[in-house]
């Protein structure tokens, strides 16, 4: 499987036994910080015989580059799957556990069962197969980078759809993150069904305005 140069010792060790475990799925998430919408995860199994040039942490890629890579990943990867957790699940479970659940859903949805799962970050849920967390893996491991691009494109498009539904909130610009513009829209227009009620700014607005 294609990986990047200058791997950290941790990342190199994670990949060392790749042939022992077979196909590897990379997993990443987008949307832990926003006040609105699903947390979205992606799982990607790349084809070792069909590498994709230019993969990197989606945050380090321009929007144009992400949009160009997205269809290439879908075309060349052996398997791609999206997982998510809703605002209600986030409120019930908390954002960490909801993210882990979304990751499990993404891996479970893969058309091919991987022998190993590599997750960006410092923790991983139980996938039923060997799994390892790789700190900053979205910039080190190609499969995780591909997952970060797929998750980012998916959630950004969903924010654009939400923006069309509620243009007064400006979701296309701030993607639901806690920006000044979002706070101002929240004060002016109130809480939407898509908002995460357990997140402090939303919770405080509800408390101040007698909402639930």
Tab-separated table of C-alpha atoms in Angstrom:
chain	number	residue	atom	x	y	z
A	1	UNK	CA	0.000	0.000	0.000
A	2	UNK	CA	1.256	3.466	-0.826
A	3	UNK	CA	2.493	5.452	2.161
A	4	UNK	CA	4.381	8.679	2.613
A	5	UNK	CA	8.071	9.275	2.992
A	6	UNK	CA	9.589	10.342	6.308
A	7	UNK	CA	7.236	8.219	8.395
A	8	UNK	CA	7.564	8.493	12.139
A	9	UNK	CA	8.815	5.399	13.898
A	10	UNK	CA	5.293	4.842	15.236
A	11	UNK	CA	3.699	4.985	11.793
A	12	UNK	CA	6.382	2.758	10.278
A	13	UNK	CA	5.878	0.161	13.000
A	14	UNK	CA	2.133	0.180	12.448
A	15	UNK	CA	2.582	-0.628	8.764
A	16	UNK	CA	5.374	-3.150	9.207
A	17	UNK	CA	3.076	-6.138	9.668
A	18	UNK	CA	0.697	-5.109	6.882
A	19	UNK	CA	1.222	-8.247	4.804
A	20	UNK	CA	0.488	-10.370	7.856
A	21	UNK	CA	-2.971	-8.854	8.275
A	22	UNK	CA	-3.940	-8.426	4.614
A	23	UNK	CA	-5.890	-5.437	3.376
A	24	UNK	CA	-5.752	-2.337	5.534
A	25	UNK	CA	-8.589	0.160	5.999
A	26	UNK	CA	-7.804	3.758	6.863
A	27	UNK	CA	-10.359	5.604	9.004
A	28	UNK	CA	-10.784	9.291	9.776
A	29	UNK	CA	-13.507	11.641	11.005
A	30	UNK	CA	-14.726	15.139	10.285
A	31	UNK	CA	-17.046	17.238	12.390
A	32	UNK	CA	-16.266	16.690	16.047
A	33	UNK	CA	-16.104	20.409	16.773
A	34	UNK	CA	-19.142	21.898	14.997
A	35	UNK	CA	-22.339	22.823	16.821
A	36	UNK	CA	-24.564	21.342	14.147
A	37	UNK	CA	-24.949	18.239	11.994
A	38	UNK	CA	-23.600	14.714	12.039
A	39	UNK	CA	-20.079	13.676	12.882
A	40	UNK	CA	-18.981	11.953	9.675
A	41	UNK	CA	-16.402	9.202	9.325
A	42	UNK	CA	-14.990	7.386	6.318
A	43	UNK	CA	-13.231	4.058	5.903
A	44	UNK	CA	-11.140	3.431	2.793
A	45	UNK	CA	-9.264	0.373	1.542
A	46	UNK	CA	-6.843	1.453	-1.165
A	47	UNK	CA	-5.679	-0.759	-4.014
A	48	UNK	CA	-1.902	-1.361	-3.677
A	49	UNK	CA	-1.726	-1.848	-7.447
A	50	UNK	CA	-3.501	1.432	-8.210
A	51	UNK	CA	-1.941	4.207	-6.106
A	52	UNK	CA	-3.334	7.725	-5.861
A	53	UNK	CA	-0.898	10.629	-6.081
A	54	UNK	CA	-1.251	13.734	-3.945
A	55	UNK	CA	-3.037	12.281	-0.938
A	56	UNK	CA	-2.541	14.151	2.310
A	57	UNK	CA	-4.379	15.334	5.396
A	58	UNK	CA	-7.529	16.932	3.957
A	59	UNK	CA	-6.957	20.042	6.072
A	60	UNK	CA	-3.677	20.617	4.243
A	61	UNK	CA	-5.262	20.335	0.800
A	62	UNK	CA	-7.063	23.100	-1.044
A	63	UNK	CA	-10.757	22.681	-1.700
A	64	UNK	CA	-9.964	22.310	-5.408
A	65	UNK	CA	-7.475	19.516	-4.695
A	66	UNK	CA	-9.895	17.709	-2.384
A	67	UNK	CA	-12.629	17.890	-5.000
A	68	UNK	CA	-10.230	16.453	-7.593
A	69	UNK	CA	-9.088	13.617	-5.347
A	70	UNK	CA	-12.564	12.615	-4.205
A	71	UNK	CA	-13.780	10.959	-7.453
A	72	UNK	CA	-10.351	9.399	-7.966
A	73	UNK	CA	-10.529	7.780	-4.536
A	74	UNK	CA	-14.007	6.454	-5.258
A	75	UNK	CA	-12.847	5.092	-8.626
A	76	UNK	CA	-9.553	3.516	-7.538
A	77	UNK	CA	-10.148	2.321	-3.973
A	78	UNK	CA	-11.115	-1.281	-3.370
A	79	UNK	CA	-13.781	-0.177	-0.894
A	80	UNK	CA	-15.124	3.081	0.546
A	81	UNK	CA	-17.732	3.482	3.269
A	82	UNK	CA	-19.253	6.393	5.172
A	83	UNK	CA	-20.330	6.192	8.804
A	84	UNK	CA	-22.028	8.843	10.881
A	85	UNK	CA	-23.617	9.674	14.191
A	86	UNK	CA	-26.531	12.085	14.396
A	87	UNK	CA	-26.823	15.147	16.644
A	88	UNK	CA	-29.216	13.186	18.855
A	89	UNK	CA	-26.693	10.352	19.223
A	90	UNK	CA	-23.971	12.896	19.961
A	91	UNK	CA	-26.146	14.408	22.689
A	92	UNK	CA	-26.922	10.996	24.167
A	93	UNK	CA	-23.454	9.444	23.976
A	94	UNK	CA	-21.121	12.508	23.970
A	95	UNK	CA	-19.009	13.427	20.962
A	96	UNK	CA	-16.164	10.977	21.661
A	97	UNK	CA	-18.360	7.895	21.924
A	98	UNK	CA	-20.508	9.029	19.015
A	99	UNK	CA	-17.378	9.381	16.881
A	100	UNK	CA	-16.243	5.887	17.825
A	101	UNK	CA	-19.693	4.573	16.892
A	102	UNK	CA	-19.544	6.358	13.540
A	103	UNK	CA	-16.121	4.805	12.868
A	104	UNK	CA	-17.480	1.350	13.638
A	105	UNK	CA	-20.350	1.966	11.222
A	106	UNK	CA	-17.951	3.069	8.490
A	107	UNK	CA	-15.805	-0.060	8.800
A	108	UNK	CA	-18.850	-2.322	9.071
A	109	UNK	CA	-20.152	-0.826	5.827
A	110	UNK	CA	-17.090	-1.730	3.771
A	111	UNK	CA	-17.822	-4.173	0.960
A	112	UNK	CA	-14.524	-5.920	1.756
A	113	UNK	CA	-13.585	-6.871	5.295
A	114	UNK	CA	-10.138	-5.529	6.148
A	115	UNK	CA	-7.542	-7.486	8.041
A	116	UNK	CA	-6.415	-4.379	9.868
A	117	UNK	CA	-7.778	-0.912	10.592
A	118	UNK	CA	-5.657	2.215	11.041
A	119	UNK	CA	-7.369	5.175	12.693
A	120	UNK	CA	-6.190	8.764	12.746
A	121	UNK	CA	-5.678	9.950	16.315
A	122	UNK	CA	-4.817	8.347	19.619
A	123	UNK	CA	-7.632	5.879	20.202
A	124	UNK	CA	-9.656	3.334	18.309
A	125	UNK	CA	-12.943	1.503	18.942
A	126	UNK	CA	-13.386	-2.247	18.631
A	127	UNK	CA	-13.760	-3.215	14.979
A	128	UNK	CA	-13.518	-6.957	15.494
A	129	UNK	CA	-10.125	-6.996	13.745
A	130	UNK	CA	-6.634	-5.751	14.570
A	131	UNK	CA	-6.750	-1.961	14.893
A	132	UNK	CA	-4.209	0.736	15.680
A	133	UNK	CA	-4.410	4.474	16.226
A	134	UNK	CA	-1.808	6.621	14.466
A	135	UNK	CA	-1.275	10.172	15.717
A	136	UNK	CA	-1.371	12.539	12.722
A	137	UNK	CA	-1.991	9.489	10.580
A	138	UNK	CA	-3.989	11.534	8.080
A	139	UNK	CA	-0.708	13.038	6.927
A	140	UNK	CA	1.316	9.833	7.128
A	141	UNK	CA	-0.790	6.893	5.944
A	142	UNK	CA	-2.319	7.047	2.467
A	143	UNK	CA	-5.470	5.097	3.380
A	144	UNK	CA	-6.168	7.433	6.309
A	145	UNK	CA	-5.525	10.456	4.088
A	146	UNK	CA	-8.036	9.115	1.572
A	147	UNK	CA	-10.560	8.616	4.373
A	148	UNK	CA	-10.006	12.171	5.583
A	149	UNK	CA	-10.705	13.531	2.092
A	150	UNK	CA	-13.865	11.448	1.663
A	151	UNK	CA	-15.187	12.410	5.092
A	152	UNK	CA	-14.380	16.094	4.564
A	153	UNK	CA	-16.037	16.292	1.141
A	154	UNK	CA	-19.084	14.415	2.419
A	155	UNK	CA	-19.656	16.661	5.414
A	156	UNK	CA	-18.903	19.892	3.554
A	157	UNK	CA	-21.505	18.995	0.954
A	158	UNK	CA	-24.023	18.271	3.685
A	159	UNK	CA	-23.305	21.682	5.202
A	160	UNK	CA	-23.926	23.254	1.791
A	161	UNK	CA	-27.290	21.486	1.693
A	162	UNK	CA	-28.098	22.716	5.196
A	163	UNK	CA	-27.066	26.206	4.108
A	164	UNK	CA	-29.587	26.064	1.273
A	165	UNK	CA	-32.252	25.043	3.791
A	166	UNK	CA	-31.272	27.696	6.381
A	167	UNK	CA	-29.333	30.411	4.491
A	168	UNK	CA	-29.530	32.802	7.438
A	169	UNK	CA	-26.995	30.658	9.328
A	170	UNK	CA	-24.183	30.735	6.744
A	171	UNK	CA	-23.318	27.056	7.106
A	172	UNK	CA	-21.614	26.937	3.698
A	173	UNK	CA	-18.987	29.334	5.020
A	174	UNK	CA	-18.325	28.190	8.597
A	175	UNK	CA	-19.445	24.540	8.239
A	176	UNK	CA	-21.231	24.660	11.581
A	177	UNK	CA	-18.139	25.433	13.645
A	178	UNK	CA	-18.465	27.817	16.618
A	179	UNK	CA	-17.544	31.035	14.822
A	180	UNK	CA	-18.673	34.572	15.574
A	181	UNK	CA	-21.030	34.444	12.578
A	182	UNK	CA	-22.572	31.218	13.861
A	183	UNK	CA	-23.069	32.654	17.345
A	184	UNK	CA	-24.724	35.739	15.879
A	185	UNK	CA	-27.049	33.593	13.767
A	186	UNK	CA	-27.878	31.458	16.782
A	187	UNK	CA	-28.797	34.551	18.800
A	188	UNK	CA	-30.888	35.955	15.971
A	189	UNK	CA	-32.653	32.830	14.737
A	190	UNK	CA	-32.526	30.277	17.530
A	191	UNK	CA	-31.693	26.580	17.616
A	192	UNK	CA	-32.374	24.308	14.657
A	193	UNK	CA	-33.317	20.616	14.888
A	194	UNK	CA	-29.868	19.866	13.462
A	195	UNK	CA	-28.047	21.585	16.328
A	196	UNK	CA	-26.257	19.552	18.992
A	197	UNK	CA	-28.087	20.474	22.163
A	198	UNK	CA	-25.390	19.187	24.508
A	199	UNK	CA	-22.765	21.544	23.102
A	200	UNK	CA	-22.299	24.516	25.412
A	201	UNK	CA	-23.294	27.466	23.158
A	202	UNK	CA	-26.451	25.651	22.044
A	203	UNK	CA	-27.267	24.470	25.552
A	204	UNK	CA	-26.792	27.980	26.943
A	205	UNK	CA	-29.085	29.463	24.307
A	206	UNK	CA	-31.757	26.905	25.146
A	207	UNK	CA	-31.428	27.579	28.864
A	208	UNK	CA	-31.653	31.324	28.312
A	209	UNK	CA	-34.678	31.010	26.053
A	210	UNK	CA	-36.650	28.328	27.850
A	211	UNK	CA	-36.019	25.686	25.198
A	212	UNK	CA	-35.331	21.994	25.475
